[in-house]
């Protein structure tokens, strides 16, 4: 029986249309090299060398380290889909086991991924293994788990391989040189190129535009500031050097410098030029000068002195260097590192700057999470022959510990007006934030929970119904003899 043709709501047949992709993303690619960047030093693979140089800079290194440390300290978990079946919960536990059943730790993996914040992209090869004790796994169930999420250094990648229609990334070409990477002489990959299929890779990127596999390095935004600041620092260093050491100057009679000078006079001129050069390069500690006067002018024919540089622009240079430093940190959302160094700033400013940095890092963590959820989990499920409409997901925890003072005040105030229900989930969340050891078990009834919690020990919420003049924090305004009046948090 022929398949029944789908119809529109009005009974007319659905018009046929091409379901394949029609347009292009506009990425400029030639022979596996991407030409989106105009400056040669910022175009891959030259950009790898540029970014390596930049990350050795003190200011940029501090900003990158701040981001990497905050990213690496975040806890990761695997959650089953909402309303998960028992099978889905077990498969979520399987993914969680894979996190801690590799030849390296999950922490080291995240640290390696952090190189994406320098280069704009980071490639990890998925290395699976069957979970057997003899294969080094902690489990012996025969499922296919993970041996490694092996990093593939950015400077070993030589080409991006695209599909025939140039729309999809099909693989990555890696060049491995035996002498350079210390491979054994009989290695099968010595001096050869390796093609890593796309489905075997985790490709982490920052701010990908046009689906560029290279992403966009955060260092691109501060490259100009970095170059200008480096030039200013060089000028400053030269200026201080001249000011401290002085500029050696030798005065000699003009006859030694004349074009028609004799060979003997030219030799004298050359001698004193070499003398000045040696003093400037610290190759000579002192000089012996002849005491000889010109019979006509009665002035010394030879004279030596050190000219000091009037470095009145040093402060302007320092201010300019600091300004470009601030631009570098601002472009990396790490200008909070400057707070307090200049003797200015406030707590509220520091708090807002910290929040900006936290939001930027949270965005980066989402980029990492999305790659794990869209590439790693489906890959594991395919290897094990599992077909799911809903996958478990990787999730990251809080970036920083909660401000316990602010958190406790919020709990007190919200609970006082009855907006926090004493449920298991709410109580356990509060206990988790406060790092308390005990949790309410899943099988405890609501009545037992209420009995366990007991009555509230604060009456701050009573102020909504207590007339002015009440005592002990239960009134809308404090009385003169109110025992709680010293607590400003109790006053309305």
CSV table of C-alpha atoms in Angstrom, one decimal:
chain,number,residue,atom,x,y,z
A,1,UNK,CA,0.0,0.0,0.0
A,2,UNK,CA,1.4,3.4,-1.0
A,3,UNK,CA,2.3,5.8,1.8
A,4,UNK,CA,-0.5,8.3,2.2
A,5,UNK,CA,0.5,11.8,1.1
A,6,UNK,CA,0.5,14.5,3.7
A,7,UNK,CA,-1.9,17.4,3.1
A,8,UNK,CA,-2.3,21.0,4.1
A,9,UNK,CA,-5.1,21.9,6.6
A,10,UNK,CA,-7.3,22.9,3.6
A,11,UNK,CA,-6.8,19.6,1.9
A,12,UNK,CA,-4.3,20.7,-0.7
A,13,UNK,CA,-1.0,18.8,-1.1
A,14,UNK,CA,2.0,20.2,0.7
A,15,UNK,CA,4.3,21.8,-1.9
A,16,UNK,CA,7.6,20.1,-2.5
A,17,UNK,CA,10.7,21.9,-1.4
A,18,UNK,CA,14.4,21.3,-1.1
A,19,UNK,CA,15.3,20.2,2.4
A,20,UNK,CA,19.0,20.6,1.9
A,21,UNK,CA,21.1,23.7,2.7
A,22,UNK,CA,21.1,26.3,0.0
A,23,UNK,CA,23.3,29.2,1.1
A,24,UNK,CA,26.9,29.5,2.4
A,25,UNK,CA,28.2,31.0,5.7
A,26,UNK,CA,30.8,33.1,3.8
A,27,UNK,CA,33.9,31.7,5.5
A,28,UNK,CA,37.0,32.4,3.4
A,29,UNK,CA,38.8,29.1,3.0
A,30,UNK,CA,41.6,28.1,0.5
A,31,UNK,CA,43.5,24.8,0.7
A,32,UNK,CA,42.4,24.2,4.2
A,33,UNK,CA,43.6,27.7,5.4
A,34,UNK,CA,41.1,30.3,6.6
A,35,UNK,CA,41.7,33.9,5.4
A,36,UNK,CA,39.3,35.9,7.6
A,37,UNK,CA,42.0,37.9,9.3
A,38,UNK,CA,43.7,40.7,7.4
A,39,UNK,CA,46.9,41.0,9.4
A,40,UNK,CA,49.3,38.2,8.7
A,41,UNK,CA,50.6,37.9,12.3
A,42,UNK,CA,47.0,37.3,13.4
A,43,UNK,CA,46.1,34.8,10.7
A,44,UNK,CA,46.5,31.1,11.5
A,45,UNK,CA,49.0,29.5,11.7
A,46,UNK,CA,51.1,32.6,12.3
A,47,UNK,CA,48.6,33.6,15.0
A,48,UNK,CA,49.7,30.7,17.2
A,49,UNK,CA,53.1,32.2,17.5
A,50,UNK,CA,51.7,35.7,18.1
A,51,UNK,CA,49.4,34.4,20.9
A,52,UNK,CA,52.2,32.5,22.5
A,53,UNK,CA,54.2,35.6,22.7
A,54,UNK,CA,51.3,37.6,24.0
A,55,UNK,CA,50.4,35.2,26.8
A,56,UNK,CA,53.9,35.6,28.2
A,57,UNK,CA,53.2,39.3,28.8
A,58,UNK,CA,52.7,40.0,32.5
A,59,UNK,CA,49.3,41.8,32.2
A,60,UNK,CA,47.8,39.4,29.7
A,61,UNK,CA,49.1,36.3,31.6
A,62,UNK,CA,47.5,37.6,34.9
A,63,UNK,CA,44.1,38.0,33.1
A,64,UNK,CA,44.3,34.6,31.4
A,65,UNK,CA,45.3,32.9,34.6
A,66,UNK,CA,42.4,34.5,36.5
A,67,UNK,CA,40.0,33.1,33.9
A,68,UNK,CA,41.6,29.7,33.8
A,69,UNK,CA,41.7,29.3,37.6
A,70,UNK,CA,38.0,30.2,37.9
A,71,UNK,CA,37.1,27.9,35.1
A,72,UNK,CA,39.1,25.0,36.4
A,73,UNK,CA,37.7,25.2,40.0
A,74,UNK,CA,34.1,24.8,38.9
A,75,UNK,CA,32.5,21.5,39.7
A,76,UNK,CA,30.9,19.4,36.9
A,77,UNK,CA,28.1,17.0,37.1
A,78,UNK,CA,25.9,14.9,34.8
A,79,UNK,CA,22.1,15.2,35.1
A,80,UNK,CA,19.5,12.9,33.6
A,81,UNK,CA,16.8,14.5,31.5
A,82,UNK,CA,13.7,15.8,33.2
A,83,UNK,CA,11.3,13.0,34.1
A,84,UNK,CA,13.9,10.4,33.3
A,85,UNK,CA,13.2,6.7,33.3
A,86,UNK,CA,15.3,4.2,35.3
A,87,UNK,CA,17.3,3.4,32.1
A,88,UNK,CA,18.0,7.1,31.4
A,89,UNK,CA,19.2,7.5,35.0
A,90,UNK,CA,21.5,4.6,34.7
A,91,UNK,CA,22.9,6.0,31.4
A,92,UNK,CA,23.5,9.4,33.1
A,93,UNK,CA,25.4,7.5,35.8
A,94,UNK,CA,27.4,5.8,33.1
A,95,UNK,CA,28.5,9.2,31.6
A,96,UNK,CA,29.4,10.4,35.1
A,97,UNK,CA,31.5,7.3,35.6
A,98,UNK,CA,33.3,8.0,32.3
A,99,UNK,CA,34.3,11.4,33.7
A,100,UNK,CA,36.4,9.7,36.4
A,101,UNK,CA,37.4,6.5,34.5
A,102,UNK,CA,40.1,8.0,32.2
A,103,UNK,CA,43.8,7.9,32.2
A,104,UNK,CA,43.8,11.5,33.3
A,105,UNK,CA,41.6,13.5,35.6
A,106,UNK,CA,38.6,15.6,34.6
A,107,UNK,CA,40.4,18.6,36.2
A,108,UNK,CA,43.4,18.2,33.9
A,109,UNK,CA,41.1,17.9,31.0
A,110,UNK,CA,39.4,21.2,31.8
A,111,UNK,CA,42.8,22.8,32.4
A,112,UNK,CA,43.8,21.7,28.9
A,113,UNK,CA,40.6,23.1,27.5
A,114,UNK,CA,41.4,26.4,29.0
A,115,UNK,CA,44.0,27.0,26.3
A,116,UNK,CA,41.0,28.0,24.1
A,117,UNK,CA,41.0,31.3,25.9
A,118,UNK,CA,44.4,32.0,24.4
A,119,UNK,CA,44.2,30.6,20.9
A,120,UNK,CA,40.5,30.8,20.3
A,121,UNK,CA,40.1,27.0,19.6
A,122,UNK,CA,41.1,23.8,21.3
A,123,UNK,CA,41.0,20.2,19.9
A,124,UNK,CA,40.7,17.1,21.9
A,125,UNK,CA,40.6,13.6,20.3
A,126,UNK,CA,38.1,11.2,21.8
A,127,UNK,CA,39.9,8.0,22.6
A,128,UNK,CA,37.3,5.2,23.6
A,129,UNK,CA,38.0,1.9,25.3
A,130,UNK,CA,36.0,-1.1,26.3
A,131,UNK,CA,35.4,-1.1,30.0
A,132,UNK,CA,37.4,-4.1,31.2
A,133,UNK,CA,39.8,-4.4,34.1
A,134,UNK,CA,42.5,-5.6,31.8
A,135,UNK,CA,42.1,-2.4,29.7
A,136,UNK,CA,42.8,-0.3,32.8
A,137,UNK,CA,39.1,0.6,33.4
A,138,UNK,CA,37.6,0.7,36.9
A,139,UNK,CA,34.6,-1.2,35.6
A,140,UNK,CA,34.2,-4.6,33.9
A,141,UNK,CA,30.8,-4.3,32.3
A,142,UNK,CA,31.9,-4.4,28.7
A,143,UNK,CA,30.5,-1.0,27.8
A,144,UNK,CA,32.5,1.4,25.7
A,145,UNK,CA,33.7,4.3,27.8
A,146,UNK,CA,36.6,6.8,27.6
A,147,UNK,CA,40.3,6.2,27.8
A,148,UNK,CA,41.3,9.7,27.1
A,149,UNK,CA,40.1,13.1,25.9
A,150,UNK,CA,43.6,13.7,24.5
A,151,UNK,CA,44.7,17.3,23.7
A,152,UNK,CA,45.9,18.0,20.2
A,153,UNK,CA,48.2,21.0,20.4
A,154,UNK,CA,47.2,24.0,18.3
A,155,UNK,CA,50.7,24.3,16.8
A,156,UNK,CA,50.5,20.7,15.4
A,157,UNK,CA,47.3,21.4,13.4
A,158,UNK,CA,48.2,22.3,9.8
A,159,UNK,CA,44.9,22.2,7.9
A,160,UNK,CA,41.1,22.2,8.3
A,161,UNK,CA,39.4,19.6,6.1
A,162,UNK,CA,36.0,20.5,4.8
A,163,UNK,CA,33.3,18.5,3.1
A,164,UNK,CA,33.0,18.5,-0.7
A,165,UNK,CA,30.4,21.3,-0.6
A,166,UNK,CA,32.6,23.3,1.8
A,167,UNK,CA,29.8,23.7,4.3
A,168,UNK,CA,30.8,21.2,7.1
A,169,UNK,CA,34.1,20.6,8.8
A,170,UNK,CA,35.0,17.0,8.0
A,171,UNK,CA,38.3,16.5,9.8
A,172,UNK,CA,41.5,18.0,11.1
A,173,UNK,CA,45.0,17.5,9.6
A,174,UNK,CA,47.8,17.2,12.2
A,175,UNK,CA,51.5,17.1,11.3
A,176,UNK,CA,53.6,15.1,13.7
A,177,UNK,CA,57.4,15.4,13.2
A,178,UNK,CA,59.3,12.5,14.9
A,179,UNK,CA,62.4,14.6,15.9
A,180,UNK,CA,60.3,17.5,17.2
A,181,UNK,CA,57.9,15.5,19.4
A,182,UNK,CA,60.3,12.8,20.6
A,183,UNK,CA,58.6,9.9,18.9
A,184,UNK,CA,60.5,6.6,18.5
A,185,UNK,CA,62.4,6.2,15.2
A,186,UNK,CA,60.2,3.3,14.1
A,187,UNK,CA,57.0,5.3,14.8
A,188,UNK,CA,54.4,4.8,12.0
A,189,UNK,CA,53.5,8.5,12.2
A,190,UNK,CA,57.1,9.9,12.0
A,191,UNK,CA,57.2,12.9,9.7
A,192,UNK,CA,53.7,12.1,8.5
A,193,UNK,CA,50.3,13.9,8.5
A,194,UNK,CA,47.4,12.5,10.4
A,195,UNK,CA,43.7,13.0,9.6
A,196,UNK,CA,41.5,13.1,12.6
A,197,UNK,CA,37.8,12.7,11.6
A,198,UNK,CA,35.5,15.3,12.9
A,199,UNK,CA,33.3,12.9,14.8
A,200,UNK,CA,36.4,11.8,16.8
A,201,UNK,CA,37.1,15.4,17.9
A,202,UNK,CA,35.8,17.8,20.5
A,203,UNK,CA,36.3,21.2,19.0
A,204,UNK,CA,36.1,24.0,21.6
A,205,UNK,CA,35.9,27.5,20.3
A,206,UNK,CA,35.4,31.0,21.7
A,207,UNK,CA,33.0,33.4,19.9
A,208,UNK,CA,32.9,31.5,16.5
A,209,UNK,CA,31.8,33.7,13.7
A,210,UNK,CA,30.7,32.2,10.3
A,211,UNK,CA,31.2,28.8,12.0
A,212,UNK,CA,34.9,29.4,11.9
A,213,UNK,CA,36.7,26.3,13.4
A,214,UNK,CA,39.4,28.7,14.6
A,215,UNK,CA,37.0,30.7,16.7
A,216,UNK,CA,38.1,34.1,17.8
A,217,UNK,CA,40.8,34.4,20.4
A,218,UNK,CA,40.1,36.9,23.2
A,219,UNK,CA,43.6,38.2,22.6
A,220,UNK,CA,42.6,39.6,19.2
A,221,UNK,CA,40.8,42.5,21.0
A,222,UNK,CA,43.9,43.6,22.9
A,223,UNK,CA,46.5,43.0,20.2
A,224,UNK,CA,46.8,46.7,19.3
A,225,UNK,CA,46.9,47.8,22.9
A,226,UNK,CA,49.6,45.1,23.6
A,227,UNK,CA,51.8,46.3,20.7
A,228,UNK,CA,51.5,50.0,21.6
A,229,UNK,CA,52.2,49.2,25.3
A,230,UNK,CA,55.2,47.1,24.4
A,231,UNK,CA,56.7,50.0,22.4
A,232,UNK,CA,56.0,52.5,25.2
A,233,UNK,CA,57.8,50.2,27.7
A,234,UNK,CA,60.8,49.9,25.4
A,235,UNK,CA,61.0,53.7,25.1
A,236,UNK,CA,60.6,54.0,28.9
A,237,UNK,CA,63.4,51.5,29.5
A,238,UNK,CA,65.7,53.2,27.0
A,239,UNK,CA,65.0,56.6,28.6
A,240,UNK,CA,65.7,55.3,32.1
A,241,UNK,CA,68.9,53.7,30.9
A,242,UNK,CA,70.1,56.9,29.4
A,243,UNK,CA,69.2,58.9,32.4
A,244,UNK,CA,70.9,56.5,34.8
A,245,UNK,CA,74.1,55.9,32.8
A,246,UNK,CA,74.3,59.1,30.9
A,247,UNK,CA,75.3,59.6,27.2
A,248,UNK,CA,79.0,59.5,26.7
A,249,UNK,CA,80.3,62.5,24.6
A,250,UNK,CA,83.8,63.1,23.5
A,251,UNK,CA,84.8,66.5,22.2
A,252,UNK,CA,87.8,66.5,19.7
A,253,UNK,CA,89.4,69.1,17.5
A,254,UNK,CA,87.6,69.5,14.1
A,255,UNK,CA,90.8,68.7,12.2
A,256,UNK,CA,90.5,65.1,13.2
A,257,UNK,CA,87.0,64.9,11.7
A,258,UNK,CA,87.8,66.8,8.4
A,259,UNK,CA,87.4,65.0,5.1
A,260,UNK,CA,91.0,65.8,4.1
A,261,UNK,CA,92.5,64.8,7.5
A,262,UNK,CA,95.7,62.8,7.4
A,263,UNK,CA,95.7,59.1,8.1
A,264,UNK,CA,97.1,59.7,11.6
A,265,UNK,CA,94.3,62.2,12.4
A,266,UNK,CA,91.6,59.8,11.0
A,267,UNK,CA,93.0,57.1,13.2
A,268,UNK,CA,92.6,59.4,16.2
A,269,UNK,CA,89.0,60.0,15.2
A,270,UNK,CA,88.3,56.3,14.8
A,271,UNK,CA,89.9,55.6,18.2
A,272,UNK,CA,87.5,58.0,20.0
A,273,UNK,CA,84.5,56.7,18.2
A,274,UNK,CA,85.4,53.2,19.3
A,275,UNK,CA,85.9,54.6,22.8
A,276,UNK,CA,82.4,56.0,23.0
A,277,UNK,CA,80.9,52.8,21.6
A,278,UNK,CA,82.7,50.7,24.2
A,279,UNK,CA,81.5,52.9,27.0
A,280,UNK,CA,77.9,52.8,25.8
A,281,UNK,CA,78.0,49.0,25.6
A,282,UNK,CA,79.6,48.7,29.1
A,283,UNK,CA,82.7,47.1,27.6
A,284,UNK,CA,85.0,49.7,29.0
A,285,UNK,CA,85.1,51.0,32.6
A,286,UNK,CA,87.1,54.2,32.0
A,287,UNK,CA,89.2,56.3,29.7
A,288,UNK,CA,92.5,58.2,29.7
A,289,UNK,CA,92.3,61.5,28.0
A,290,UNK,CA,95.2,63.7,26.9
A,291,UNK,CA,95.4,67.2,28.4
A,292,UNK,CA,96.1,69.3,25.3
A,293,UNK,CA,95.0,72.8,24.6
A,294,UNK,CA,94.5,74.5,21.2
A,295,UNK,CA,97.1,77.3,21.0
A,296,UNK,CA,94.7,79.6,19.3
A,297,UNK,CA,91.4,79.2,21.3
A,298,UNK,CA,93.1,78.1,24.5
A,299,UNK,CA,90.4,75.4,24.8
A,300,UNK,CA,91.0,71.7,25.4
A,301,UNK,CA,91.5,69.8,22.2
A,302,UNK,CA,90.0,66.7,23.8
A,303,UNK,CA,87.2,66.7,26.3
A,304,UNK,CA,84.9,63.9,27.7
A,305,UNK,CA,81.6,64.2,29.6
A,306,UNK,CA,78.5,62.3,30.4
A,307,UNK,CA,75.3,64.0,29.4
A,308,UNK,CA,72.3,63.1,31.5
A,309,UNK,CA,68.8,63.0,29.9
A,310,UNK,CA,66.3,65.4,31.3
A,311,UNK,CA,63.5,62.8,31.7
A,312,UNK,CA,60.6,65.1,32.2
A,313,UNK,CA,58.3,62.9,30.1
A,314,UNK,CA,58.8,59.8,32.3
A,315,UNK,CA,55.5,60.4,34.2
A,316,UNK,CA,53.6,60.8,31.0
A,317,UNK,CA,55.0,57.5,29.7
A,318,UNK,CA,54.0,55.8,32.9
A,319,UNK,CA,50.5,57.1,32.7
A,320,UNK,CA,50.2,56.1,29.1
A,321,UNK,CA,51.5,52.6,29.8
A,322,UNK,CA,49.0,52.3,32.6
A,323,UNK,CA,46.2,53.4,30.3
A,324,UNK,CA,47.0,50.8,27.7
A,325,UNK,CA,47.3,48.2,30.5
A,326,UNK,CA,43.8,49.1,31.6
A,327,UNK,CA,42.6,48.7,28.0
A,328,UNK,CA,44.1,45.2,27.8
A,329,UNK,CA,42.5,44.1,31.1
A,330,UNK,CA,39.1,45.7,30.1
A,331,UNK,CA,39.1,43.8,26.8
A,332,UNK,CA,39.6,40.6,28.7
A,333,UNK,CA,37.0,41.5,31.3
A,334,UNK,CA,39.7,41.3,33.9
A,335,UNK,CA,40.0,45.0,34.9
A,336,UNK,CA,39.0,43.9,38.4
A,337,UNK,CA,42.7,43.0,38.8
A,338,UNK,CA,43.6,46.7,38.8
A,339,UNK,CA,41.3,47.6,41.6
A,340,UNK,CA,43.2,48.8,44.7
A,341,UNK,CA,46.5,49.2,42.8
A,342,UNK,CA,45.9,52.9,42.2
A,343,UNK,CA,44.6,53.7,45.7
A,344,UNK,CA,41.1,54.3,44.4
A,345,UNK,CA,37.9,52.3,44.0
A,346,UNK,CA,35.0,51.2,46.2
A,347,UNK,CA,33.4,47.9,47.3
A,348,UNK,CA,30.4,48.5,45.1
A,349,UNK,CA,32.7,49.1,42.1
A,350,UNK,CA,34.7,45.9,42.9
A,351,UNK,CA,31.5,44.0,43.2
A,352,UNK,CA,30.2,45.1,39.8
A,353,UNK,CA,33.5,44.4,38.2
A,354,UNK,CA,33.6,40.9,39.7
A,355,UNK,CA,30.1,40.3,38.5
A,356,UNK,CA,31.2,41.3,34.9
A,357,UNK,CA,34.1,38.9,35.1
A,358,UNK,CA,31.8,36.1,36.4
A,359,UNK,CA,29.3,36.7,33.6
A,360,UNK,CA,32.1,36.5,31.0
A,361,UNK,CA,33.5,33.2,32.5
A,362,UNK,CA,30.0,31.8,32.7
A,363,UNK,CA,29.6,32.4,29.0
A,364,UNK,CA,32.9,30.5,28.4
A,365,UNK,CA,31.7,27.7,30.6
A,366,UNK,CA,28.5,27.4,28.5
A,367,UNK,CA,30.6,27.1,25.4
A,368,UNK,CA,32.5,24.2,26.9
A,369,UNK,CA,29.3,22.6,28.2
A,370,UNK,CA,27.5,22.8,24.9
A,371,UNK,CA,30.4,21.0,23.1
A,372,UNK,CA,30.3,18.2,25.7
A,373,UNK,CA,26.6,17.9,25.4
A,374,UNK,CA,26.4,18.0,21.6
A,375,UNK,CA,29.4,16.0,20.7
A,376,UNK,CA,30.8,13.8,23.5
A,377,UNK,CA,27.5,12.3,24.9
A,378,UNK,CA,26.0,11.5,21.5
A,379,UNK,CA,29.3,9.8,20.5
A,380,UNK,CA,29.3,7.6,23.6
A,381,UNK,CA,25.7,6.7,23.1
A,382,UNK,CA,26.3,5.7,19.4
A,383,UNK,CA,29.3,3.5,20.4
A,384,UNK,CA,27.1,1.6,22.9
A,385,UNK,CA,24.1,1.3,20.5
A,386,UNK,CA,21.8,3.4,22.6
A,387,UNK,CA,19.1,5.5,20.9
A,388,UNK,CA,17.6,8.2,23.0
A,389,UNK,CA,15.3,11.2,22.2
A,390,UNK,CA,16.7,12.9,25.3
A,391,UNK,CA,20.3,12.7,26.5
A,392,UNK,CA,21.8,13.4,29.9
A,393,UNK,CA,23.6,16.7,30.1
A,394,UNK,CA,26.8,18.0,31.6
A,395,UNK,CA,26.2,20.9,34.0
A,396,UNK,CA,28.7,23.2,35.8
A,397,UNK,CA,28.4,24.4,39.3
A,398,UNK,CA,28.7,27.9,40.8
A,399,UNK,CA,31.7,30.0,40.0
A,400,UNK,CA,32.3,31.2,43.5
A,401,UNK,CA,31.0,30.5,47.0
A,402,UNK,CA,27.9,32.5,48.1
A,403,UNK,CA,28.3,35.5,50.3
A,404,UNK,CA,27.0,33.9,53.5
A,405,UNK,CA,26.1,37.2,55.2
A,406,UNK,CA,24.0,38.3,52.2
A,407,UNK,CA,22.6,34.8,51.7
A,408,UNK,CA,21.5,34.5,55.4
A,409,UNK,CA,19.9,37.9,55.3
A,410,UNK,CA,18.0,37.1,52.2
A,411,UNK,CA,16.8,33.8,53.7
A,412,UNK,CA,15.7,35.5,56.9
A,413,UNK,CA,13.8,38.3,55.1
A,414,UNK,CA,12.1,36.0,52.5
A,415,UNK,CA,11.2,33.4,55.1
A,416,UNK,CA,9.8,36.1,57.4
A,417,UNK,CA,7.0,36.9,54.8
A,418,UNK,CA,6.3,33.2,54.2
A,419,UNK,CA,7.7,33.0,50.7
A,420,UNK,CA,10.0,30.0,51.4
A,421,UNK,CA,8.2,26.7,51.8
A,422,UNK,CA,10.0,24.3,54.2
A,423,UNK,CA,10.3,21.6,51.5
A,424,UNK,CA,13.0,19.0,51.2
A,425,UNK,CA,14.5,20.6,48.1
A,426,UNK,CA,14.6,24.1,49.6
A,427,UNK,CA,16.1,22.9,52.8
A,428,UNK,CA,18.7,20.8,51.1
A,429,UNK,CA,19.7,23.7,48.8
A,430,UNK,CA,20.2,26.0,51.8
A,431,UNK,CA,22.3,23.3,53.5
A,432,UNK,CA,24.3,22.8,50.3
A,433,UNK,CA,25.1,26.6,50.0
A,434,UNK,CA,26.0,26.7,53.7
A,435,UNK,CA,28.1,23.5,53.3
A,436,UNK,CA,26.2,21.7,56.1
A,437,UNK,CA,26.9,18.0,56.3
A,438,UNK,CA,23.3,16.7,56.7
A,439,UNK,CA,20.5,16.5,54.1
A,440,UNK,CA,16.9,15.6,54.3
A,441,UNK,CA,16.3,12.1,52.8
A,442,UNK,CA,14.0,11.7,49.9
A,443,UNK,CA,11.6,9.4,51.8
A,444,UNK,CA,10.9,11.8,54.6
A,445,UNK,CA,7.3,13.1,54.8
A,446,UNK,CA,6.4,16.8,54.9
A,447,UNK,CA,5.1,16.4,58.4
A,448,UNK,CA,8.3,14.9,59.6
A,449,UNK,CA,10.2,17.7,57.9
A,450,UNK,CA,8.1,20.3,59.7
A,451,UNK,CA,8.6,18.6,63.0
A,452,UNK,CA,12.4,18.4,62.3
A,453,UNK,CA,12.6,22.1,61.5
A,454,UNK,CA,10.5,23.2,64.5
A,455,UNK,CA,9.1,26.6,65.0
A,456,UNK,CA,11.0,29.7,63.7
A,457,UNK,CA,13.2,31.4,66.2
A,458,UNK,CA,12.8,34.8,64.7
A,459,UNK,CA,9.6,36.9,64.8
A,460,UNK,CA,10.7,39.5,62.3
A,461,UNK,CA,7.7,38.8,60.1
A,462,UNK,CA,5.3,39.7,62.9
A,463,UNK,CA,6.0,43.4,62.1
A,464,UNK,CA,3.5,43.2,59.3
A,465,UNK,CA,0.7,42.8,61.8
A,466,UNK,CA,2.1,44.5,65.0
A,467,UNK,CA,1.4,48.1,65.7
A,468,UNK,CA,4.2,50.6,66.2
A,469,UNK,CA,5.7,50.3,69.6
A,470,UNK,CA,6.1,46.6,69.7
A,471,UNK,CA,9.1,45.0,71.3
A,472,UNK,CA,12.0,42.7,70.2
A,473,UNK,CA,11.9,43.3,66.4
A,474,UNK,CA,8.2,42.6,65.9
A,475,UNK,CA,7.1,46.2,65.2
A,476,UNK,CA,7.2,48.4,62.1
A,477,UNK,CA,9.3,50.9,64.1
A,478,UNK,CA,11.6,50.4,67.1
A,479,UNK,CA,10.7,51.7,70.5
A,480,UNK,CA,13.1,53.4,72.8
A,481,UNK,CA,13.5,50.3,75.0
A,482,UNK,CA,13.4,47.7,72.2
A,483,UNK,CA,16.0,45.0,72.9
A,484,UNK,CA,16.6,44.6,69.2
A,485,UNK,CA,17.0,48.2,68.2
A,486,UNK,CA,20.8,47.8,68.1
A,487,UNK,CA,20.3,45.4,65.1
A,488,UNK,CA,19.8,47.8,62.2
A,489,UNK,CA,18.6,44.9,60.0
A,490,UNK,CA,15.4,44.6,62.2
A,491,UNK,CA,14.4,48.2,61.6
A,492,UNK,CA,12.0,49.0,58.8
